[in-house]
Amino acid sequence: MDLLIQDVPTLVFVVVAVPAVLAIYIVGTEYLVRLLPDKQRPRVRPWFWVGPALLFVTAFLVLPALGTVVTSLQDHDGNFIGLVNYQRQLGDFPTGGAWIAIRNNVYWLILYTLFVLFFGLILAVLFDRVRYESIVKSFIFLPMAISSVALAVIWGFMYSYQPADAPQTGTLNFIVVNVFHQAPKTWLSDPTVNNFALIAAAIWGITGFAMVILSAALKGIPGELLEAARVDGAGELTIFRRVIFPLMMPTVVVVGTTLVIFALKAFDVVYVMTAGNFQTDVLANRMYKLLYQSDNPGGASAVAIILLIAVVPVLIFNLRQFRAVEARR
Amino acid sequence: MTAQAVAREEVVRAPAWSPAWISQRLQKVLLHVVVIGLTAAWMVPAIALFTSSFRHFEDINSTGWWTALAPPFKFTVDNYAKVLSSGNLGHSIFNSFMISIPATVIPTTIAAFAAYAFAWMKFPGRNYLFLALVALLAVPLQLTFVPVLKTYVSVGLVPQNWGFVGVWLAHAGYGLPFAVYLLANFFRALPSDLFESAEIDGAGTLTVFFRIVLPLSVPAIASLVIFQFLWVWNDLLVALIYVGGTENVAPVTVTLANLSNSLGQGWHLLTAAAFLSMIIPLVVFISLQRYFVRGILAGSVKG
Amino acid sequence: MASVTYDHVVKRYTADVTVVKDFNVEIKDKEFMVLVGPSGCGKSTALRMLAGLEQISEGRILIGDRMVNNVAAKDRDIAMVFQSYALYPHMSVYDNMAFPLQMQHMKKSEIDTRVRNASRILGLDNFLKRKPRALSGGQRQRVALGRAIVRSPKVFLLDEPLSNLDAKLRGQTRVELQKLHRDLQTTFIYVTHDQVEAMTMGDRIAIMNAGILQQVGTPGEIYDHPANLFVAGFIGTPTMNFVPASVSDSTAKASGFEVELPKSLPSGKGTLGFRPEAVTDRVAEGSPQFEMKVDVVERLGSDQFLYGQVGGDQVTARVDPRMAVAPGDRVKLGLDTRSMHFFDAESEQALL
Ligand SMILES: Nc1ncnc2c1ncn2[C@@H]1O[C@H](COP(=O)(O)OP(=O)(O)OP(=O)(O)O)[C@@H](O)[C@H]1O
Ligand SMILES: [Mg+2]
């Protein structure tokens, strides 16, 4: 426990000192900027403000990503081999290489993103209207507070399978057998359902995230606006479609973009529940396996770059979106 | 204004037992049914876990969790007792705090500055730089571990010398793209008239940021703090890489992972452990919830 | 306190989007100048260039003798009331008004005196501790004014500050603003698209259309001597009557009647303009008379307007409110030739 005594002051120091240092940095650079002639200032100032962030992401993300590009063009011993790694990953359409993973990522991309956005919006809007909002929100948020390992345990209870004659211990199979009188399903190993089972678990885990951000945006809409629409005789559904949703659009784009990227990067749930077996592989898991199990850094890097390239269309959509926002103000 | 308010009241409140009144009541009831129903359905997996955490190992494996909710009740606190006694859970909770709090404060502060610049300063390449930052969200962290670790070792930024500093910085780096993305979008939504008005009033960049932007962005910052804290708190991978598994520095996630591994078939202990490790993030969420207030911008602009 | 000069000012957003074109006007010290024009004509832009919120593409703007093209907004010693009020929503009324003074590092006691003074003038004493969201529209508008007043600026800029108030409050605030202008003895520049506001408030009025300044003058001058067709049609309700006519020497011939003009004009076609009050039921000796087929009768108590046809043209007349007329009637009306306008067909400029 001696550590404790030592560390609490450190913690307090860090929590106070870090923002203080950053504030001093910003104030200090502002004084530097003021030494410049009027015309120069707006051109120089932003770089001081974004500087620390750029420094951090460069060190922890950009440089490693650039390294990845290089590695993806090399064989195991570091010899340049051109696009061979990519060819190995993308060569055997439709079931070889990374194609199963790509197919599954498409499932993830569509189902995970849409359902989370849908649930997040619905829950945020519905909860906004009840007085016990903070309680129900906490319940929906609860899965967010669970680590991915615990999430696997929880959904293990949901999906567990016993032969048809034994009593079912899994919630879902209990319902299948006793309510629908069907044979129990092996949710995690049956390739017709297992991807959806994994996606459902992930949706459950992340919806709280979408709900919280969308709800914060919802609170930003002036109440008067909704009242005005109501007085104008608009039904609640119309108000949602015509007033709430358009006003929340920028936030929906933010949440949607983040979710798309999360879907592309989907890893935890797959890794802990099926490890990518039974045709549930996804790109991030494939990359992980190539990196740590097959000792194939070139292949892993190629997969990672494929994943990064998949983000580009989303970014273009974002660019259009905030150009539109800028044009409006 | 009051006249309008009265008019609205009248629109809302129909006379008792009129058809409009009944339909309004029905809508209200329906709303509550839907809200509570959805929440309850959402809770089923968690309730399953919670119930199971109070059950014996053999029972968990042989019967469904719902059977425990009917007599005969056979609850036990064994799982909790085992988790709390084996391993140094108390200390690892402390470690988790040591890691999570700075790893939240650092990126939030840095992101707020950057987000302000991206949202309200004009500079060449701004949009592309911003998008590049968002794109970094998609970089798989697993790929960054080796190069970053190599750098850490070469500059001596290792846990033995610097404690948690390495993991703080790493989490800050990993968290920044989302943090900047989220905050910039909220900042951008502030009415531009406020900024122009402040400019005429003689407020400089610093004043605008500290006295106008920050106070008006409390909900956005609160939600960012929640997520960053939570991700760091629940992170296993980054902690394992940059902190390692030694007992005196391990955070909760690492300790629990060790626990379930070392006890072999110990996954049932995770039921209890999961609930214990969940408490802190939930407390953080609930305590920050009051900052999600309606209409922080109300009254600033008329239309 | 200072004059303001726009000297050949141009605002261009892109090469082919020019929203203010060659804008020249001199606003005198302590003058109440109203900038008026239809929505989207560039009024706000002209004002925002003066405020320093918008770059000036060409030309110069002077406050007093100082050219301010490259002076930062905060150093121009102006105050602006926004079209939206732009109150700081997280600050109390007091802090909203104190904010600009704090920015000048003024002493606390001085700030307090000024804020209290302004709040007394505006009747905000009881609201100082409230946040803007707890105020009515009219009260918010006064806070926005207060925030401008406390600074005792050289020039006051107001961008449609009344557009969100109900009709009664608008009338009341109009009077208060004029009183404020008298008390403060400062230059006011007031932007509006409402010609009634312009006529009642301005010492002088500048009328804009499509980025071009049409005419500057006192309300009387503009009403009596509009420089062109646009101004003539924009100012005055109901609008001026316009009938196509051809002139030879000093006689103008419209489809339903002939008028003798006070002076002779070059012969040609154009538009004859006369205000509704020039068309009356009092038929004067020697002045032109015509018969109108009445379509619509509008009784306003003090006035009675008749809308109908004279020859082939639409004409509005203001007649004695006691005159009994019904739609469909044919009435004999006389034209007062003292205030006739004639506009060139090509240039639409007033020739008379
Ligand atoms: N950033 C911009 N880029 C291009 N055109 C613009 C921009 N901002 C404004 N405009 C155009 O400039 C013109 C003048 O705008 P301005 O705001 O000055 O109008 P206004 O006279 O104040 O109208 P209103 O009475 O509706 O406020 C408008 O036609 C508008 O579309
Ligand atoms: Mg305007």
Coordinates of N, CA and C and ligand atoms in Angstrom, one line a residue, chain C residues 13 17 19 37-46 83 159-160 191 193, ligand 1:
Chain C
Y13 N -18.2 38.0 -53.0 CA -18.0 36.7 -52.4 C -17.1 35.8 -53.3
V17 N -20.1 36.6 -57.8 CA -21.1 37.0 -56.8 C -20.8 38.3 -56.1
V19 N -22.3 41.2 -54.0 CA -23.6 41.5 -53.3 C -23.7 43.0 -52.9
G37 N -34.3 48.2 -47.7 CA -34.3 47.5 -49.0 C -34.9 46.1 -48.9
P38 N -35.3 45.5 -50.0 CA -35.9 44.2 -49.9 C -35.0 43.2 -49.3
S39 N -35.5 42.0 -48.9 CA -34.7 41.0 -48.3 C -33.6 40.5 -49.3
G40 N -32.4 40.3 -48.8 CA -31.3 39.8 -49.7 C -30.7 40.8 -50.5
C41 N -30.9 42.1 -50.3 CA -30.3 43.1 -51.2 C -28.9 43.5 -50.8
G42 N -28.5 43.1 -49.6 CA -27.1 43.4 -49.2 C -27.0 44.4 -48.1
K43 N -28.1 44.7 -47.4 CA -28.0 45.6 -46.3 C -27.1 45.1 -45.2
S44 N -27.4 43.9 -44.8 CA -26.6 43.3 -43.7 C -25.2 43.3 -44.0
T45 N -24.9 42.9 -45.3 CA -23.5 42.8 -45.7 C -22.8 44.2 -45.6
A46 N -23.5 45.3 -46.1 CA -23.0 46.6 -46.0 C -22.7 47.0 -44.5
Q83 N -29.2 40.8 -35.8 CA -30.5 40.4 -36.3 C -31.1 39.3 -35.4
D159 N -29.1 45.7 -36.7 CA -29.5 44.9 -37.9 C -30.9 44.3 -37.6
E160 N -31.9 44.9 -38.2 CA -33.3 44.5 -38.0 C -33.6 44.0 -36.5
V191 N -30.6 49.0 -39.9 CA -30.9 48.2 -41.1 C -32.3 47.6 -41.0
H193 N -35.9 46.0 -43.5 CA -36.5 45.8 -44.8 C -37.9 46.4 -44.8
Ligands
LIG1 N1 -21.1 33.8 -47.9 C1 -21.8 34.2 -48.9 N2 -21.5 33.7 -50.2 C2 -22.3 34.1 -51.2 N3 -23.3 34.9 -51.1 C3 -23.7 35.4 -49.9 C4 -23.0 35.0 -48.8 N4 -23.5 35.6 -47.7 C5 -24.6 36.3 -48.2 N5 -24.7 36.2 -49.5 C6 -25.7 36.8 -50.4 O1 -25.5 38.2 -50.3 C7 -26.8 38.8 -50.5 C8 -27.0 39.9 -49.4 O2 -27.1 39.3 -48.1 P1 -27.5 40.2 -46.9 O3 -27.4 39.3 -45.7 O4 -26.7 41.4 -46.8 O5 -29.0 40.5 -47.2 P2 -30.0 41.5 -46.4 O6 -30.2 42.6 -47.2 O7 -29.5 41.7 -45.0 O8 -31.3 40.6 -46.3 P3 -32.3 40.4 -45.1 O9 -33.3 41.5 -45.0 O10 -33.0 39.1 -45.5 O11 -31.5 40.2 -43.9 C9 -27.8 37.7 -50.4 O12 -28.4 37.6 -51.7 C10 -27.1 36.5 -50.0 O13 -27.6 35.4 -50.6

